[in-house]
Coordinates of C-alpha atoms in Angstrom, one line a residue:
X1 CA 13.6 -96.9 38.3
X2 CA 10.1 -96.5 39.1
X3 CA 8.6 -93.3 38.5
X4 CA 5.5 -91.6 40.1
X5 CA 4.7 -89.2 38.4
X6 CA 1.3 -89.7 37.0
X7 CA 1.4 -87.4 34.0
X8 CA 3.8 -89.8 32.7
X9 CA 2.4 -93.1 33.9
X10 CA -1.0 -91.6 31.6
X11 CA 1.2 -91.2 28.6
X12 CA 3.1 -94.5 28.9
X13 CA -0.6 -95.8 29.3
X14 CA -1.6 -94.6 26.1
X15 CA 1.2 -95.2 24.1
X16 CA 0.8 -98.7 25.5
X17 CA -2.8 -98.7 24.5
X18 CA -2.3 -97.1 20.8
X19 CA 0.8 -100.1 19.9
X20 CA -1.8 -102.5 20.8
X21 CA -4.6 -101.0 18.8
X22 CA -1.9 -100.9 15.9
X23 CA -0.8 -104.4 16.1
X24 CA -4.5 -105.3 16.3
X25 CA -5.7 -103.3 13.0
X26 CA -2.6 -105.2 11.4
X27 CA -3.7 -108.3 12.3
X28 CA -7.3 -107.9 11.8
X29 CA -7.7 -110.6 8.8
X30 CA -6.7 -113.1 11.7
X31 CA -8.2 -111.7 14.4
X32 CA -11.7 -111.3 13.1
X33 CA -12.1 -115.3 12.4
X34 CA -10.4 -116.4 15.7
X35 CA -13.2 -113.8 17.7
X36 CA -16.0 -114.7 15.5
X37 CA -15.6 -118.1 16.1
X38 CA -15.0 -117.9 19.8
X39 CA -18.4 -116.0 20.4
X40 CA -20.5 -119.0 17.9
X41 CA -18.5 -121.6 20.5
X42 CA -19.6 -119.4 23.7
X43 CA -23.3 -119.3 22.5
X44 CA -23.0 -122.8 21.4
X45 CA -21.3 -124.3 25.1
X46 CA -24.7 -124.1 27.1
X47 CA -26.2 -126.7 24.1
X48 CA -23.7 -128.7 24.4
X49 CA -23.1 -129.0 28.4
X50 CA -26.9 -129.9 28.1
X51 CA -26.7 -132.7 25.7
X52 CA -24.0 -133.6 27.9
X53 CA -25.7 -134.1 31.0
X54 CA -28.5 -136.6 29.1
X55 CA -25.5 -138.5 28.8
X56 CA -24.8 -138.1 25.5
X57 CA -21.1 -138.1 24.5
X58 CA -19.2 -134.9 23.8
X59 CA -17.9 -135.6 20.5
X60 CA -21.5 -137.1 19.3
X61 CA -23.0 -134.0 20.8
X62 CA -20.7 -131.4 19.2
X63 CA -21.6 -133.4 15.5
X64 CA -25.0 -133.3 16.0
X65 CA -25.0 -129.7 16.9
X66 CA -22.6 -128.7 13.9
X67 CA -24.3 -130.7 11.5
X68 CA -27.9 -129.5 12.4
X69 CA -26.4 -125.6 11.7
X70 CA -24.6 -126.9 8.6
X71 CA -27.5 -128.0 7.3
X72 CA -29.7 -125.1 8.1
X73 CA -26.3 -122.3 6.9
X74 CA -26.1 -124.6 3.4
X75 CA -30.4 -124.3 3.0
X76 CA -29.7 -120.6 3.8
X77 CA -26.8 -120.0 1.6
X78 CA -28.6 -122.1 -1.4
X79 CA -31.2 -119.1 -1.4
X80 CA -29.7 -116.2 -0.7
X81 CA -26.8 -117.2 -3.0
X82 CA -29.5 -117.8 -6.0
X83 CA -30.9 -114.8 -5.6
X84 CA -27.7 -112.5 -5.2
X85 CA -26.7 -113.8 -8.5
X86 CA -29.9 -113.0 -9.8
X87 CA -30.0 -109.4 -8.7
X88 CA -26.4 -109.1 -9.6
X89 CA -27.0 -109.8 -13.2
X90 CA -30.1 -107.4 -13.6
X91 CA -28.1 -104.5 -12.0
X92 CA -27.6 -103.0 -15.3
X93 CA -31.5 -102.9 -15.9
X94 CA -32.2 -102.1 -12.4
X95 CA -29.6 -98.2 -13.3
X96 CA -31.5 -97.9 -16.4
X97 CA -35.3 -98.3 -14.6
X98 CA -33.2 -95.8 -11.9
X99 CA -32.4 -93.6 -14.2
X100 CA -36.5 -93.0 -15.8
X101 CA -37.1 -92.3 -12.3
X102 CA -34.8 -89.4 -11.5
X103 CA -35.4 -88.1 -14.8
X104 CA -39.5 -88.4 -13.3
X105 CA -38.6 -86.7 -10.3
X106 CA -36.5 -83.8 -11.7
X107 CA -39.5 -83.2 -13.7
X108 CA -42.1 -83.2 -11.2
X109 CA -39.7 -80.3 -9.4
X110 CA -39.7 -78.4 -12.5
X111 CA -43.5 -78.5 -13.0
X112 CA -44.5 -77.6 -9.8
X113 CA -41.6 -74.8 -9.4
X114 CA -40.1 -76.8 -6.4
X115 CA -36.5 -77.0 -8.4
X116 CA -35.4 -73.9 -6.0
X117 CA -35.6 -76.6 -3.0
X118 CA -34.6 -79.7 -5.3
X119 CA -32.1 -78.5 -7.7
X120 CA -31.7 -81.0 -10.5
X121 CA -28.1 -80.8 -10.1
X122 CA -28.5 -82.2 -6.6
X123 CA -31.1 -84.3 -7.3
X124 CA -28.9 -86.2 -9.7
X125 CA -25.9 -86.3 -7.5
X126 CA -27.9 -87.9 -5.1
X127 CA -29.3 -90.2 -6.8
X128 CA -26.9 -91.0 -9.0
X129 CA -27.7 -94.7 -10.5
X130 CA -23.8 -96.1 -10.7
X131 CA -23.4 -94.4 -7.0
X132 CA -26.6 -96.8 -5.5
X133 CA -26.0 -99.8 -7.7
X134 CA -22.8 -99.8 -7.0
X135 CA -23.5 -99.5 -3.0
X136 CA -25.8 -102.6 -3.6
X137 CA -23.6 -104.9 -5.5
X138 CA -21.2 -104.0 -2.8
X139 CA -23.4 -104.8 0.4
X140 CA -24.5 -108.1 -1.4
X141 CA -20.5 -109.0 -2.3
X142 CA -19.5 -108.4 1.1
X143 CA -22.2 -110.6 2.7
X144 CA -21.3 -113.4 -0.2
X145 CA -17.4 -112.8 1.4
X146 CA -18.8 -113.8 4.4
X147 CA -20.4 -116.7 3.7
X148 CA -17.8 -118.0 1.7
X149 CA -15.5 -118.2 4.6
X150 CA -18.1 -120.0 6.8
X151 CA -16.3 -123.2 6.0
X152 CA -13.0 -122.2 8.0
X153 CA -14.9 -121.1 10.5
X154 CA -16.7 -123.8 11.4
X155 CA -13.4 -125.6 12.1
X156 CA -12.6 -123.3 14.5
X157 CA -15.0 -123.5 16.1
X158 CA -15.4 -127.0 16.4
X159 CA -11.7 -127.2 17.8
X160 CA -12.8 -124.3 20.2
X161 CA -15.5 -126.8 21.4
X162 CA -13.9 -129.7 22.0
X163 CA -10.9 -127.3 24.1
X164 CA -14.3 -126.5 26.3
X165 CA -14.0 -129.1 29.1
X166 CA -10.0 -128.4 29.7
X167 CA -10.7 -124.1 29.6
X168 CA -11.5 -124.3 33.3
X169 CA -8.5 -126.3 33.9
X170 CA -6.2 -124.1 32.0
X171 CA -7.9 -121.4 34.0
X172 CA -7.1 -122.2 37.7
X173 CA -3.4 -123.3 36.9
X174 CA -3.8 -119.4 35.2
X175 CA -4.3 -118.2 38.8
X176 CA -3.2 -121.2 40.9
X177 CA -0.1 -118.7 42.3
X178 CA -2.6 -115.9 42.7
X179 CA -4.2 -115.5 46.6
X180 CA -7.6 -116.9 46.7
X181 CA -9.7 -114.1 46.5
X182 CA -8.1 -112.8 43.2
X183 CA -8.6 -116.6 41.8
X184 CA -12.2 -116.2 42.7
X185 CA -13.0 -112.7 41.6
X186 CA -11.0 -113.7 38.0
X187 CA -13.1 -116.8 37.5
X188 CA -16.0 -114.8 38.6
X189 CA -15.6 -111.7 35.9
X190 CA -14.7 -114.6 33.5
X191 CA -18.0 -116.4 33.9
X192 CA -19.3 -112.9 33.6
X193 CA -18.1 -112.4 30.7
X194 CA -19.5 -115.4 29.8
X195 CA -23.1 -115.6 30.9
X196 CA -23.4 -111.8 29.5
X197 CA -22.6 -112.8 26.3
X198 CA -24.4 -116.2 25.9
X199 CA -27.4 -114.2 26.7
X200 CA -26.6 -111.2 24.3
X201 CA -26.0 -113.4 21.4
X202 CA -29.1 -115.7 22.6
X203 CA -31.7 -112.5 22.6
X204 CA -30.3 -111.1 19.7
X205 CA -30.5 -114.1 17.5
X206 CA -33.8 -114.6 18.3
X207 CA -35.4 -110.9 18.0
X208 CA -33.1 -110.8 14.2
X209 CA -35.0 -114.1 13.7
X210 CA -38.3 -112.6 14.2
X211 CA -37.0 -109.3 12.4
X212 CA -36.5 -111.1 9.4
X213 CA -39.4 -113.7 9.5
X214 CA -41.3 -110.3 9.5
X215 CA -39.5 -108.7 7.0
X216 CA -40.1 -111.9 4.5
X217 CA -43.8 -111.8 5.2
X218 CA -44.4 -108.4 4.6
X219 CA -42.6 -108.4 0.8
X220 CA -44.1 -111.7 0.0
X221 CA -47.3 -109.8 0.4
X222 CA -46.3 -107.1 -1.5
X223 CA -44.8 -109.0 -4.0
X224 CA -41.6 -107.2 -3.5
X225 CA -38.7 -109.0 -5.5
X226 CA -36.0 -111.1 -3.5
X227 CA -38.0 -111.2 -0.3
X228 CA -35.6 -113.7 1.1
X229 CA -32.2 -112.1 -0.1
X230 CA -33.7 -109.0 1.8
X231 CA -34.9 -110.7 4.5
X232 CA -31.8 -112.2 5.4
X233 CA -29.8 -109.0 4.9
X234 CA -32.3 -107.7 7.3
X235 CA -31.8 -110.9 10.0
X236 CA -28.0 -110.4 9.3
X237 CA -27.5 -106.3 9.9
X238 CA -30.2 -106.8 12.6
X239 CA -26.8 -107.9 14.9
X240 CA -25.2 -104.1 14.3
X241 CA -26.8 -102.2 16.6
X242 CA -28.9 -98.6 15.9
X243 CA -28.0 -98.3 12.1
X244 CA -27.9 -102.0 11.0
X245 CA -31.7 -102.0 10.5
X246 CA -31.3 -98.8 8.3
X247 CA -28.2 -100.2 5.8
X248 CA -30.5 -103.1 5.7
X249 CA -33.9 -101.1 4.5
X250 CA -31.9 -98.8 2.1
X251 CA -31.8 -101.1 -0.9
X252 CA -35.0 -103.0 -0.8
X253 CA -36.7 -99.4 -0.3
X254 CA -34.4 -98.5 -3.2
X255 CA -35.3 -101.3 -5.6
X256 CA -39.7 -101.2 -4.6
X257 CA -39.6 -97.5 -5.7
X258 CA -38.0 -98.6 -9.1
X259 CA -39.9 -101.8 -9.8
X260 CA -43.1 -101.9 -7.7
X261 CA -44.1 -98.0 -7.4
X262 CA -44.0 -95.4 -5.0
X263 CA -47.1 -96.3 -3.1
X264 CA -45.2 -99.8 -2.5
X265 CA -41.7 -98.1 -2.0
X266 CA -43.9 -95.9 1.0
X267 CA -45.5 -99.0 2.5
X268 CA -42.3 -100.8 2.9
X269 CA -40.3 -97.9 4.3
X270 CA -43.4 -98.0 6.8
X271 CA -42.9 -101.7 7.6
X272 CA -39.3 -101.3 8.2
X273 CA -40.3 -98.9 10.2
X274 CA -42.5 -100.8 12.1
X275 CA -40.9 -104.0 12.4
X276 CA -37.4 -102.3 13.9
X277 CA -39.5 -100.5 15.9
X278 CA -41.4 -103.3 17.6
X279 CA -38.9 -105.9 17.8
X280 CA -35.7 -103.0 18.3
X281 CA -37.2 -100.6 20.9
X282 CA -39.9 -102.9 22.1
X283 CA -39.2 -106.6 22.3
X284 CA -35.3 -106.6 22.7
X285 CA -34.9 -103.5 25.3
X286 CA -37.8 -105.4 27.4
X287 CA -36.2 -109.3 27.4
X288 CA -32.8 -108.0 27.3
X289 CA -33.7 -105.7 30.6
X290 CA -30.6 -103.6 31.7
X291 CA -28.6 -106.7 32.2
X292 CA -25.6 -105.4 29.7
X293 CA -25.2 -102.2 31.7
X294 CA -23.8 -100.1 28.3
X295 CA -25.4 -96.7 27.9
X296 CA -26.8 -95.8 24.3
X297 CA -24.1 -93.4 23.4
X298 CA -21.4 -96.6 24.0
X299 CA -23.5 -98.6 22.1
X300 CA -23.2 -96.7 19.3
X301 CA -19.6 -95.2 19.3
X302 CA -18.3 -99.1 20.3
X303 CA -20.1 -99.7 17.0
X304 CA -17.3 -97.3 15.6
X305 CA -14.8 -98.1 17.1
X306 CA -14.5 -102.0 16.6
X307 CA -15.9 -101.1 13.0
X308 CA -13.2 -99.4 12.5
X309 CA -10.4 -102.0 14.2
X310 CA -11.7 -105.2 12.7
X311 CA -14.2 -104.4 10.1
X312 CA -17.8 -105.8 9.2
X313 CA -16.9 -108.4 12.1
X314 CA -16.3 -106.0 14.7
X315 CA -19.8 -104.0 13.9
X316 CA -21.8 -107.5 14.8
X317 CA -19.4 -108.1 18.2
X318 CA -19.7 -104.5 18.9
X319 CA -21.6 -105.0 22.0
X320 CA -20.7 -107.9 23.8
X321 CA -16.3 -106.8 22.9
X322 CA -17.4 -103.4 24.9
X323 CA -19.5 -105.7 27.5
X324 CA -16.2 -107.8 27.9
X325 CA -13.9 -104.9 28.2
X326 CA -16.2 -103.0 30.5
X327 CA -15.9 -105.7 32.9
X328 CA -12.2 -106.1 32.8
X329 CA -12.0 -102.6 33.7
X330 CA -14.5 -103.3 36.7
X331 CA -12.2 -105.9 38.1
X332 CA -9.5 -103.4 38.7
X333 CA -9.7 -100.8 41.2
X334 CA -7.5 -98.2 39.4
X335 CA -9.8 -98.4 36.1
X336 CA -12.8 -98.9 37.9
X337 CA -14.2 -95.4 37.0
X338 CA -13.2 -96.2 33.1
X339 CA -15.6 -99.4 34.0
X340 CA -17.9 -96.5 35.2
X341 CA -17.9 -94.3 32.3
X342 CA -19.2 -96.9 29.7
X343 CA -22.0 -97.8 32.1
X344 CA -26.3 -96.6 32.1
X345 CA -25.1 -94.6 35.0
X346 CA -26.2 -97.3 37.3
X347 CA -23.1 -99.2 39.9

């Protein structure tokens, strides 16, 4: 028996939404891949439909694309992977170094009578050697997790590609018993979908290229230690939007106080700084205009929440999973205002 009563349609709603949520967190290890490797494919179909139309058969045109990112992801993973090993094993001279320089700083307190506004006690607690080490042996491991599993991804992806000519075929027998205006309005949100993300992924890769390319520059002349480990984390965490750029500058800043200096460990907080600012607030807000729609506040708690649901991978598809959701909720009239809510305020 139907019932009306909208109290209770809300709360069968959300207990809807919550199982889903569950069975999603559960099956996140499976998840993750199958969504990481549908967005690569996505980005990747506009380079392939144009190889196509010069002619040039799909199957060649898919191997020549894979292999030319295979070969730049194994000339990539050579270096970072020498050079994670190499910080790895000087981590334990890295907490000694650490630990002359908090024993430094709790000095310098005591001698000019600042230890009332830098207790020693908290001084030590926050800059506990083990406690930062350990954060950066953990930030390298998790990006040597990912890297290792690039292999099983790249199969997916390339069976993702070659499913791309029959996807618009499977779509209108989706909504061949559907009246013609809902078939065009679904194809339409799902092209959408589509063209926002292509172009999302598209500006971002470029600006984190750029981000990085800046970041390596910048080090080299410095002589900062593991300029390309650092500037890869940095092209890598440049895809998490608002504090990606942060976690990235945290151990570089980290490791130029202990080695280089303090006048060196300022300078490269500055050019952080700097860089983020330019190509963050700058260069990506001005190419990526207002064509995603998401206010800054959804930006940020969408980094949360799909954080929080499917892990490192859901922080870099934070934006275009909220993108995609916000205009599923525009095609339906009754969510329309939900549609609304994650918008800049603009219909």
């Amino acid at each position: 028996m139907q019932n009306d009563n909208p109290s209770l349609q809300l709360i069968f709603t959300a207990a809807c939404i919550i199982i889903i949520l569950a069975g999603i967190k559960a099956a996140a290890d499976i998840i993750t891949p199958l969504l990481l490797a549908l967005f690569i494919a996505i980005a990747c179909s506009p380079l392939i439909k144009k190889m196509i139309d010069y002619k040039v058969p799909q199957w060649l045109a898919i191997t020549l694309l894979l292999c030319f990112i295979f070969t730049l992801f194994s000339v990539f993973a050579t270096l970072v992977g020498a050079s994670v090993t190499e910080f790895t094993a000087s981590v334990p001279q890295y907490k000694l170094l650490l630990s002359e320089k908090v024993g430094w700083l709790t000095t310098l307190t005591e001698k000019y009578n600042i230890s009332a506004l830098l207790p020693r006690k908290r001084i030590l607690e926050s800059l506990d050697p083990n406690t930062l080490m350990n954060f950066m042996s953990n930030m390298l491991g998790q990006l040597s997790g990912m890297l290792s599993n690039i292999f099983v991804l790249f199969l997916i992806v390339v069976f993702m590609l070659l499913e791309i000519p029959l996807a618009k075929q499977k779509l209108t027998y989706l909504v061949s018993n559907q009246p013609r205006g809902e078939q065009i309005q679904l194809k339409s949100d799902v092209y959408r979908v589509i063209d926002s993300v292509i172009r999302y992924l598209s500006i971002k890769t470029l600006v984190s290229i750029l981000t990085g390319a800046s970041i390596y520059i910048i080090l080299k002349l410095l002589n900062i230690q593991y300029a390309i480990l650092w500037a890869s984390v940095a092209f890598l965490l440049n895809y998490i939007p608002n504090i990606g750029s942060i976690i990235a500058a945290i151990p570089v800043v980290i490791q130029a106080f202990i080695l280089n200096g303090s006048v060196e460990g300022i300078l490269v907080i500055v050019a952080y700084f700097l860089v983020n600012t330019i190509f963050g607030n700058v260069v990506e807000p001005k190419v990526m205009g207002k064509h995603l729609g998401l206010s800054t506040l959804v930006v940020f708690i969408s980094l949360i929440f799909w954080g929080w649901l499917l892990g490192m991978v859901g922080m870099f598809l934070s934006v275009p999973l909220t993108v995609a959701t916000k205009i599923a909720l525009e095609a339906n009239p009754l969510t329309e205002r939900f549609a609304y809510l994650l918008g800049n305020g603009e219909k």
